[in-house]
C-alpha cells in the first residue's frame, strides 16, 4: 500500500522495518497502543509534544515520566547548555558530580551517599548488587508483576532469559503482609534484600499506594534480618515527595533506585543509600562509559533545585486532582464506570468490565484525535508545566472524547446484534 507523502510517521515506520528489528523494540513499540497512535515525535515544549506529522498534543505521558518540569525547561536547558560548551564526557567526572551528590544527600533523608548511572535498570541492578555485597547473601524478594527494568534478572519477558538469571528471586504480593512474611521465611538466613516499588503500578492494573502497615512491616522484616529494604523509585521519584516516595508512609529504605525525572529528560540514574550499605557500595564494581558525563548532572542540579524552590510536587498533585475530579464527573454523567487510580499526579484510567480494552482504547484514541495524549494502560504523568488552564482545556477534550466513545460503543453494540 502506498504511504501518503505527508504521512512521515508511516514512512519512518516502513523504513525502520528493514533496519530495526521489528521496527522498534520494547514498550515504546506503537504496536502496543491502539492503532492511530504516532510512533515518532520531533519535539516537546512545556506540557506539549509534537509528532513527526506535525500534530501537537497536550501530553500526559511526559516521555514516560522524565519530564517533571515540562519539556525544554529553560532553567534546566540553560544549565545543560553551559556544561555542554565546557564538555560532557571527559576523562573523569566534572566537579558537578560532587555538587549533585551533596544536593541529593541534602534532599533525600535516608541518603548518606549517592552514586550515578544512566538508566533505571542500572540503578535497580546496583541496589540488588549492593544488598548482596553488604549482606553476603543471595535472596531478593520482589513483588508479583512489578517492573524493575529490562535485563535478565528482572525483565518481564522470559525470552533469552535462563532460570539461573532469576534463581535467587522470591515473589510476594504487594501490600500483602502474610505473603511478605512467607517470602522472608522462605529466604531464611539467605535474605539479602526486600525490593518494593514506590507504589503498585503494574501495567493495565489499578494502581495502589502502599499501606502504612505493609511499609512498616517491610522495614521491620529487613531490619530484623539485617537485610536491605530497597525502594524502586525510578518511576515515582520526585513526583510524590522530594525525599523519596516512602516518606509518605513514614518509612525510610536502606537503598533507593532513581532515574526518569531526576534530570528532567537528560539521561541520569542514581542509587542512594545509608551508611549501613556504604562499605558495600564501595566494594562493588559498577561503572559505564557515560555515567559521569557532566551535562546530565548540570541538568539534574537545575531540576532538583527548581523542584525544591517551586513547590512543584504540590502543584502536580493539585492539577492531577483537578483533572481527576473533572473527568470523573463527565464519566459519571455518561454512565461510564471509570476507575481512576494511583496518585493524582501519576494516574491510570481504566474502565470497569473493559477486559478487551475496547472502551479504554477508544476513549484514548478519541482524545488523541482531539489533541490530548493519554496512555490506555500505563501510568501517566503530570508535570509542573500542566497548568489549571491546560487541565481545563484537556477536560473540554475529554468531554467530547467520552461522548464520542459512548456513541461508538452504542453503534458497535447495535451492529453486533445485527439491528
Ligand atoms: C519502577 C521502574 N523501575 C525500573 C525501570 C527501568 O528504568 P529504565 O527503563 O530507565 O532502565 C522503570 C522504567 O520504566 C520503572 O518504571
PDB file of C-alpha atoms and ligand atoms in Angstrom, residues 27 64 118-122 124 147-150 197-198 201 232-236 259-260 378, ligand 1:
ATOM      1  CA  UNK A  27       7.497  -0.899  25.470  1.00  0.00           C
ATOM      2  CA  UNK A  64       7.300   8.066  30.170  1.00  0.00           C
ATOM      3  CA  UNK A 118      22.185   6.309  33.270  1.00  0.00           C
ATOM      4  CA  UNK A 119      19.084   4.108  33.269  1.00  0.00           C
ATOM      5  CA  UNK A 120      16.683   2.978  35.926  1.00  0.00           C
ATOM      6  CA  UNK A 121      17.780  -0.587  35.276  1.00  0.00           C
ATOM      7  CA  UNK A 122      21.368   0.389  36.130  1.00  0.00           C
ATOM      8  CA  UNK A 124      17.856  -1.176  40.439  1.00  0.00           C
ATOM      9  CA  UNK A 147       8.657  -3.855  36.822  1.00  0.00           C
ATOM     10  CA  UNK A 148      12.254  -3.146  37.780  1.00  0.00           C
ATOM     11  CA  UNK A 149      13.968  -2.998  34.387  1.00  0.00           C
ATOM     12  CA  UNK A 150      14.836  -4.800  31.202  1.00  0.00           C
ATOM     13  CA  UNK A 197       8.068  -0.370  44.117  1.00  0.00           C
ATOM     14  CA  UNK A 198       7.157   3.124  45.319  1.00  0.00           C
ATOM     15  CA  UNK A 201       1.908   0.496  39.319  1.00  0.00           C
ATOM     16  CA  UNK A 232      12.487   1.295  43.395  1.00  0.00           C
ATOM     17  CA  UNK A 233      11.659   4.981  42.956  1.00  0.00           C
ATOM     18  CA  UNK A 234      12.580   5.035  39.271  1.00  0.00           C
ATOM     19  CA  UNK A 235       9.044   5.793  38.105  1.00  0.00           C
ATOM     20  CA  UNK A 236       7.699   7.823  41.010  1.00  0.00           C
ATOM     21  CA  UNK A 259      16.076   7.765  37.278  1.00  0.00           C
ATOM     22  CA  UNK A 260      13.366   9.167  34.969  1.00  0.00           C
ATOM     23  CA  UNK A 378       0.447   2.603  31.597  1.00  0.00           C
TER      24      UNK A 378
HETATM   25  C1  LIG B   1       9.651   1.210  38.516  1.00  0.00           C
HETATM   26  C2  LIG B   1      10.676   1.120  37.436  1.00  0.00           C
HETATM   27  N1  LIG B   1      11.867   0.556  37.698  1.00  0.00           N
HETATM   28  C3  LIG B   1      12.829   0.449  36.770  1.00  0.00           C
HETATM   29  C4  LIG B   1      12.629   0.918  35.497  1.00  0.00           C
HETATM   30  C5  LIG B   1      13.704   0.767  34.475  1.00  0.00           C
HETATM   31  O1  LIG B   1      14.163   2.026  34.102  1.00  0.00           O
HETATM   32  P1  LIG B   1      14.900   2.225  32.694  1.00  0.00           P
HETATM   33  O2  LIG B   1      13.877   1.981  31.640  1.00  0.00           O
HETATM   34  O3  LIG B   1      15.369   3.642  32.728  1.00  0.00           O
HETATM   35  O4  LIG B   1      16.027   1.262  32.670  1.00  0.00           O
HETATM   36  C6  LIG B   1      11.406   1.531  35.174  1.00  0.00           C
HETATM   37  C7  LIG B   1      11.154   2.018  33.818  1.00  0.00           C
HETATM   38  O5  LIG B   1      10.068   2.309  33.419  1.00  0.00           O
HETATM   39  C8  LIG B   1      10.401   1.620  36.156  1.00  0.00           C
HETATM   40  O6  LIG B   1       9.218   2.181  35.905  1.00  0.00           O
END
